[in-house]
Amino acid sequence: MMDMLKTILRQYTTEPFTADSRLNDDLGIDSFFILHFLSEVEDCFHIQIDEMEYEDIITVGDVIERIRETR
């Protein structure tokens, strides 16, 4: 799972990251690209994240949690 997530995330940032890294503040991914990133995560992992939850996804760890919750 982490390798696939890293591959997707590398399309949006070259910054090093951990589960605690904030998508916007630490990795510099703006809200437009966060939407694209989350869409790619959904496609890659065959999951559906409710759009209402998008605003609650702040860190890489939040993305990992959503993947685990929806599988």
Backbone as XML, in Angstrom:
<?xml version="1.0"?>
<chain id="A" units="angstrom">
  <residue number="1" name="MET">
    <atom name="N" x="0.819" y="-1.191" z="0.000"/>
    <atom name="CA" x="0.000" y="0.000" z="0.000"/>
    <atom name="C" x="0.867" y="1.262" z="0.000"/>
  </residue>
  <residue number="2" name="MET">
    <atom name="N" x="1.888" y="1.307" z="0.859"/>
    <atom name="CA" x="2.712" y="2.510" z="0.959"/>
    <atom name="C" x="3.457" y="2.797" z="-0.338"/>
  </residue>
  <residue number="3" name="ASP">
    <atom name="N" x="3.932" y="1.761" z="-1.019"/>
    <atom name="CA" x="4.650" y="1.991" z="-2.275"/>
    <atom name="C" x="3.739" y="2.637" z="-3.313"/>
  </residue>
  <residue number="4" name="MET">
    <atom name="N" x="2.506" y="2.153" z="-3.401"/>
    <atom name="CA" x="1.562" y="2.724" z="-4.352"/>
    <atom name="C" x="1.233" y="4.170" z="-3.984"/>
  </residue>
  <residue number="5" name="LEU">
    <atom name="N" x="1.049" y="4.417" z="-2.710"/>
    <atom name="CA" x="0.736" y="5.771" z="-2.254"/>
    <atom name="C" x="1.913" y="6.713" z="-2.522"/>
  </residue>
  <residue number="6" name="LYS">
    <atom name="N" x="3.130" y="6.246" z="-2.271"/>
    <atom name="CA" x="4.315" y="7.059" z="-2.537"/>
    <atom name="C" x="4.414" y="7.405" z="-4.014"/>
  </residue>
  <residue number="7" name="THR">
    <atom name="N" x="4.132" y="6.438" z="-4.875"/>
    <atom name="CA" x="4.193" y="6.672" z="-6.315"/>
    <atom name="C" x="3.215" y="7.766" z="-6.720"/>
  </residue>
  <residue number="8" name="ILE">
    <atom name="N" x="2.016" y="7.704" z="-6.196"/>
    <atom name="CA" x="1.018" y="8.735" z="-6.509"/>
    <atom name="C" x="1.460" y="10.086" z="-5.958"/>
  </residue>
  <residue number="9" name="LEU">
    <atom name="N" x="1.897" y="10.106" z="-4.719"/>
    <atom name="CA" x="2.269" y="11.367" z="-4.069"/>
    <atom name="C" x="3.460" y="12.030" z="-4.752"/>
  </residue>
  <residue number="10" name="ARG">
    <atom name="N" x="4.369" y="11.256" z="-5.285"/>
    <atom name="CA" x="5.552" y="11.799" z="-5.961"/>
    <atom name="C" x="5.183" y="12.588" z="-7.221"/>
  </residue>
  <residue number="11" name="GLN">
    <atom name="N" x="3.994" y="12.393" z="-7.740"/>
    <atom name="CA" x="3.541" y="13.179" z="-8.888"/>
    <atom name="C" x="3.218" y="14.618" z="-8.483"/>
  </residue>
  <residue number="12" name="TYR">
    <atom name="N" x="3.053" y="14.841" z="-7.186"/>
    <atom name="CA" x="2.613" y="16.143" z="-6.692"/>
    <atom name="C" x="3.650" y="16.885" z="-5.854"/>
  </residue>
  <residue number="13" name="THR">
    <atom name="N" x="4.665" y="16.173" z="-5.371"/>
    <atom name="CA" x="5.667" y="16.826" z="-4.531"/>
    <atom name="C" x="6.987" y="16.069" z="-4.572"/>
  </residue>
  <residue number="14" name="THR">
    <atom name="N" x="8.058" y="16.802" z="-4.378"/>
    <atom name="CA" x="9.374" y="16.180" z="-4.257"/>
    <atom name="C" x="9.860" y="16.247" z="-2.812"/>
  </residue>
  <residue number="15" name="GLU">
    <atom name="N" x="9.041" y="16.829" z="-1.959"/>
    <atom name="CA" x="9.390" y="16.949" z="-0.538"/>
    <atom name="C" x="9.373" y="15.570" z="0.126"/>
  </residue>
  <residue number="16" name="PRO">
    <atom name="N" x="10.295" y="15.330" z="1.070"/>
    <atom name="CA" x="10.219" y="14.092" z="1.851"/>
    <atom name="C" x="8.964" y="14.147" z="2.728"/>
  </residue>
  <residue number="17" name="PHE">
    <atom name="N" x="8.382" y="12.982" z="3.011"/>
    <atom name="CA" x="7.157" y="12.994" z="3.802"/>
    <atom name="C" x="7.070" y="11.784" z="4.707"/>
  </residue>
  <residue number="18" name="THR">
    <atom name="N" x="6.277" y="11.961" z="5.751"/>
    <atom name="CA" x="5.944" y="10.893" z="6.693"/>
    <atom name="C" x="4.420" y="10.903" z="6.833"/>
  </residue>
  <residue number="19" name="ALA">
    <atom name="N" x="3.914" y="10.026" z="7.653"/>
    <atom name="CA" x="2.471" y="9.984" z="7.887"/>
    <atom name="C" x="1.971" y="11.289" z="8.507"/>
  </residue>
  <residue number="20" name="ASP">
    <atom name="N" x="2.838" y="12.003" z="9.217"/>
    <atom name="CA" x="2.452" y="13.255" z="9.869"/>
    <atom name="C" x="2.535" y="14.471" z="8.944"/>
  </residue>
  <residue number="21" name="SER">
    <atom name="N" x="3.084" y="14.294" z="7.747"/>
    <atom name="CA" x="3.232" y="15.424" z="6.824"/>
    <atom name="C" x="1.873" y="15.929" z="6.368"/>
  </residue>
  <residue number="22" name="ARG">
    <atom name="N" x="1.701" y="17.236" z="6.445"/>
    <atom name="CA" x="0.459" y="17.863" z="5.989"/>
    <atom name="C" x="0.553" y="18.099" z="4.484"/>
  </residue>
  <residue number="23" name="LEU">
    <atom name="N" x="-0.479" y="17.686" z="3.762"/>
    <atom name="CA" x="-0.464" y="17.767" z="2.310"/>
    <atom name="C" x="-0.207" y="19.188" z="1.828"/>
  </residue>
  <residue number="24" name="ASN">
    <atom name="N" x="-0.898" y="20.154" z="2.403"/>
    <atom name="CA" x="-0.770" y="21.536" z="1.958"/>
    <atom name="C" x="0.426" y="22.229" z="2.588"/>
  </residue>
  <residue number="25" name="ASP">
    <atom name="N" x="0.463" y="22.279" z="3.884"/>
    <atom name="CA" x="1.469" y="23.072" z="4.587"/>
    <atom name="C" x="2.888" y="22.520" z="4.462"/>
  </residue>
  <residue number="26" name="ASP">
    <atom name="N" x="3.054" y="21.208" z="4.591"/>
    <atom name="CA" x="4.394" y="20.610" z="4.567"/>
    <atom name="C" x="4.839" y="20.223" z="3.161"/>
  </residue>
  <residue number="27" name="LEU">
    <atom name="N" x="3.906" y="19.744" z="2.358"/>
    <atom name="CA" x="4.271" y="19.229" z="1.040"/>
    <atom name="C" x="3.985" y="20.208" z="-0.092"/>
  </residue>
  <residue number="28" name="GLY">
    <atom name="N" x="3.295" y="21.303" z="0.227"/>
    <atom name="CA" x="3.053" y="22.346" z="-0.760"/>
    <atom name="C" x="2.058" y="21.987" z="-1.849"/>
  </residue>
  <residue number="29" name="ILE">
    <atom name="N" x="1.166" y="21.050" z="-1.564"/>
    <atom name="CA" x="0.153" y="20.661" z="-2.549"/>
    <atom name="C" x="-1.075" y="21.541" z="-2.318"/>
  </residue>
  <residue number="30" name="ASP">
    <atom name="N" x="-1.444" y="22.318" z="-3.342"/>
    <atom name="CA" x="-2.591" y="23.201" z="-3.150"/>
    <atom name="C" x="-3.901" y="22.418" z="-3.250"/>
  </residue>
  <residue number="31" name="SER">
    <atom name="N" x="-4.981" y="23.062" z="-2.876"/>
    <atom name="CA" x="-6.273" y="22.373" z="-2.765"/>
    <atom name="C" x="-6.733" y="21.776" z="-4.093"/>
  </residue>
  <residue number="32" name="PHE">
    <atom name="N" x="-6.430" y="22.422" z="-5.203"/>
    <atom name="CA" x="-6.791" y="21.887" z="-6.516"/>
    <atom name="C" x="-6.110" y="20.543" z="-6.748"/>
  </residue>
  <residue number="33" name="PHE">
    <atom name="N" x="-4.807" y="20.473" z="-6.459"/>
    <atom name="CA" x="-4.071" y="19.235" z="-6.677"/>
    <atom name="C" x="-4.378" y="18.183" z="-5.613"/>
  </residue>
  <residue number="34" name="ILE">
    <atom name="N" x="-4.787" y="18.608" z="-4.437"/>
    <atom name="CA" x="-5.210" y="17.633" z="-3.425"/>
    <atom name="C" x="-6.422" y="16.861" z="-3.942"/>
  </residue>
  <residue number="35" name="LEU">
    <atom name="N" x="-7.341" y="17.556" z="-4.595"/>
    <atom name="CA" x="-8.508" y="16.874" z="-5.179"/>
    <atom name="C" x="-8.081" y="15.845" z="-6.224"/>
  </residue>
  <residue number="36" name="HIS">
    <atom name="N" x="-7.133" y="16.214" z="-7.064"/>
    <atom name="CA" x="-6.628" y="15.281" z="-8.070"/>
    <atom name="C" x="-5.912" y="14.105" z="-7.411"/>
  </residue>
  <residue number="37" name="PHE">
    <atom name="N" x="-5.109" y="14.406" z="-6.396"/>
    <atom name="CA" x="-4.399" y="13.370" z="-5.666"/>
    <atom name="C" x="-5.377" y="12.374" z="-5.053"/>
  </residue>
  <residue number="38" name="LEU">
    <atom name="N" x="-6.407" y="12.873" z="-4.385"/>
    <atom name="CA" x="-7.382" y="11.984" z="-3.749"/>
    <atom name="C" x="-8.158" y="11.174" z="-4.786"/>
  </residue>
  <residue number="39" name="SER">
    <atom name="N" x="-8.421" y="11.761" z="-5.924"/>
    <atom name="CA" x="-9.091" y="11.035" z="-7.003"/>
    <atom name="C" x="-8.211" y="9.889" z="-7.498"/>
  </residue>
  <residue number="40" name="GLU">
    <atom name="N" x="-6.919" y="10.132" z="-7.621"/>
    <atom name="CA" x="-5.995" y="9.074" z="-8.029"/>
    <atom name="C" x="-5.909" y="7.977" z="-6.969"/>
  </residue>
  <residue number="41" name="VAL">
    <atom name="N" x="-5.918" y="8.366" z="-5.713"/>
    <atom name="CA" x="-5.903" y="7.388" z="-4.619"/>
    <atom name="C" x="-7.143" y="6.496" z="-4.719"/>
  </residue>
  <residue number="42" name="GLU">
    <atom name="N" x="-8.294" y="7.108" z="-4.939"/>
    <atom name="CA" x="-9.536" y="6.335" z="-5.069"/>
    <atom name="C" x="-9.436" y="5.339" z="-6.221"/>
  </residue>
  <residue number="43" name="ASP">
    <atom name="N" x="-8.953" y="5.792" z="-7.356"/>
    <atom name="CA" x="-8.836" y="4.913" z="-8.522"/>
    <atom name="C" x="-7.837" y="3.786" z="-8.292"/>
  </residue>
  <residue number="44" name="CYS">
    <atom name="N" x="-6.709" y="4.122" z="-7.740"/>
    <atom name="CA" x="-5.637" y="3.146" z="-7.536"/>
    <atom name="C" x="-6.019" y="2.068" z="-6.521"/>
  </residue>
  <residue number="45" name="PHE">
    <atom name="N" x="-6.678" y="2.476" z="-5.456"/>
    <atom name="CA" x="-7.008" y="1.540" z="-4.378"/>
    <atom name="C" x="-8.447" y="1.015" z="-4.476"/>
  </residue>
  <residue number="46" name="HIS">
    <atom name="N" x="-9.159" y="1.426" z="-5.516"/>
    <atom name="CA" x="-10.543" y="0.970" z="-5.741"/>
    <atom name="C" x="-11.417" y="1.236" z="-4.517"/>
  </residue>
  <residue number="47" name="ILE">
    <atom name="N" x="-11.328" y="2.489" z="-4.055"/>
    <atom name="CA" x="-12.115" y="2.907" z="-2.900"/>
    <atom name="C" x="-12.917" y="4.149" z="-3.283"/>
  </residue>
  <residue number="48" name="GLN">
    <atom name="N" x="-13.841" y="4.526" z="-2.415"/>
    <atom name="CA" x="-14.599" y="5.753" z="-2.602"/>
    <atom name="C" x="-14.516" y="6.551" z="-1.309"/>
  </residue>
  <residue number="49" name="ILE">
    <atom name="N" x="-14.002" y="7.760" z="-1.412"/>
    <atom name="CA" x="-13.949" y="8.659" z="-0.263"/>
    <atom name="C" x="-15.059" y="9.683" z="-0.460"/>
  </residue>
  <residue number="50" name="ASP">
    <atom name="N" x="-15.916" y="9.811" z="0.507"/>
    <atom name="CA" x="-17.007" y="10.776" z="0.433"/>
    <atom name="C" x="-16.413" y="12.174" z="0.309"/>
  </residue>
  <residue number="51" name="GLU">
    <atom name="N" x="-16.914" y="12.938" z="-0.641"/>
    <atom name="CA" x="-16.384" y="14.293" z="-0.865"/>
    <atom name="C" x="-16.503" y="15.172" z="0.380"/>
  </residue>
  <residue number="52" name="MET">
    <atom name="N" x="-17.450" y="14.884" z="1.229"/>
    <atom name="CA" x="-17.598" y="15.644" z="2.471"/>
    <atom name="C" x="-16.392" y="15.410" z="3.398"/>
  </residue>
  <residue number="53" name="GLU">
    <atom name="N" x="-15.693" y="14.287" z="3.219"/>
    <atom name="CA" x="-14.534" y="13.966" z="4.045"/>
    <atom name="C" x="-13.256" y="14.613" z="3.537"/>
  </residue>
  <residue number="54" name="TYR">
    <atom name="N" x="-13.257" y="15.100" z="2.313"/>
    <atom name="CA" x="-12.044" y="15.671" z="1.730"/>
    <atom name="C" x="-11.441" y="16.756" z="2.611"/>
  </residue>
  <residue number="55" name="GLU">
    <atom name="N" x="-12.274" y="17.610" z="3.168"/>
    <atom name="CA" x="-11.745" y="18.714" z="3.976"/>
    <atom name="C" x="-11.116" y="18.231" z="5.279"/>
  </residue>
  <residue number="56" name="ASP">
    <atom name="N" x="-11.433" y="17.007" z="5.699"/>
    <atom name="CA" x="-10.850" y="16.446" z="6.920"/>
    <atom name="C" x="-9.531" y="15.728" z="6.658"/>
  </residue>
  <residue number="57" name="ILE">
    <atom name="N" x="-9.175" y="15.571" z="5.403"/>
    <atom name="CA" x="-7.929" y="14.887" z="5.056"/>
    <atom name="C" x="-6.832" y="15.944" z="4.977"/>
  </residue>
  <residue number="58" name="ILE">
    <atom name="N" x="-6.019" y="15.972" z="6.009"/>
    <atom name="CA" x="-4.993" y="16.994" z="6.152"/>
    <atom name="C" x="-3.593" y="16.409" z="5.948"/>
  </residue>
  <residue number="59" name="THR">
    <atom name="N" x="-3.375" y="15.210" z="6.464"/>
    <atom name="CA" x="-2.033" y="14.609" z="6.441"/>
    <atom name="C" x="-1.997" y="13.353" z="5.579"/>
  </residue>
  <residue number="60" name="VAL">
    <atom name="N" x="-0.784" y="12.910" z="5.304"/>
    <atom name="CA" x="-0.599" y="11.637" z="4.603"/>
    <atom name="C" x="-1.231" y="10.519" z="5.432"/>
  </residue>
  <residue number="61" name="GLY">
    <atom name="N" x="-1.108" y="10.598" z="6.736"/>
    <atom name="CA" x="-1.708" y="9.614" z="7.629"/>
    <atom name="C" x="-3.221" y="9.556" z="7.501"/>
  </residue>
  <residue number="62" name="ASP">
    <atom name="N" x="-3.845" y="10.710" z="7.275"/>
    <atom name="CA" x="-5.293" y="10.736" z="7.069"/>
    <atom name="C" x="-5.672" y="9.962" z="5.809"/>
  </residue>
  <residue number="63" name="VAL">
    <atom name="N" x="-4.852" y="10.084" z="4.768"/>
    <atom name="CA" x="-5.098" y="9.347" z="3.527"/>
    <atom name="C" x="-4.973" y="7.844" z="3.786"/>
  </residue>
  <residue number="64" name="ILE">
    <atom name="N" x="-3.930" y="7.459" z="4.493"/>
    <atom name="CA" x="-3.710" y="6.044" z="4.824"/>
    <atom name="C" x="-4.894" y="5.502" z="5.623"/>
  </residue>
  <residue number="65" name="GLU">
    <atom name="N" x="-5.362" y="6.277" z="6.588"/>
    <atom name="CA" x="-6.502" y="5.863" z="7.412"/>
    <atom name="C" x="-7.751" y="5.644" z="6.557"/>
  </residue>
  <residue number="66" name="ARG">
    <atom name="N" x="-8.013" y="6.564" z="5.609"/>
    <atom name="CA" x="-9.189" y="6.420" z="4.735"/>
    <atom name="C" x="-9.081" y="5.169" z="3.874"/>
  </residue>
  <residue number="67" name="ILE">
    <atom name="N" x="-7.867" y="4.891" z="3.387"/>
    <atom name="CA" x="-7.681" y="3.680" z="2.577"/>
    <atom name="C" x="-8.000" y="2.453" z="3.416"/>
  </residue>
  <residue number="68" name="ARG">
    <atom name="N" x="-7.461" y="2.405" z="4.622"/>
    <atom name="CA" x="-7.702" y="1.248" z="5.497"/>
    <atom name="C" x="-9.174" y="1.117" z="5.883"/>
  </residue>
  <residue number="69" name="GLU">
    <atom name="N" x="-9.839" y="2.231" z="6.135"/>
    <atom name="CA" x="-11.243" y="2.215" z="6.549"/>
    <atom name="C" x="-12.172" y="1.730" z="5.430"/>
  </residue>
  <residue number="70" name="THR">
    <atom name="N" x="-11.836" y="2.040" z="4.199"/>
    <atom name="CA" x="-12.740" y="1.745" z="3.097"/>
    <atom name="C" x="-12.441" y="0.434" z="2.388"/>
  </residue>
  <residue number="71" name="ARG">
    <atom name="N" x="-11.410" y="-0.236" z="2.795"/>
    <atom name="CA" x="-11.074" y="-1.528" z="2.155"/>
    <atom name="C" x="-11.822" y="-2.641" z="2.802"/>
  </residue>
</chain>
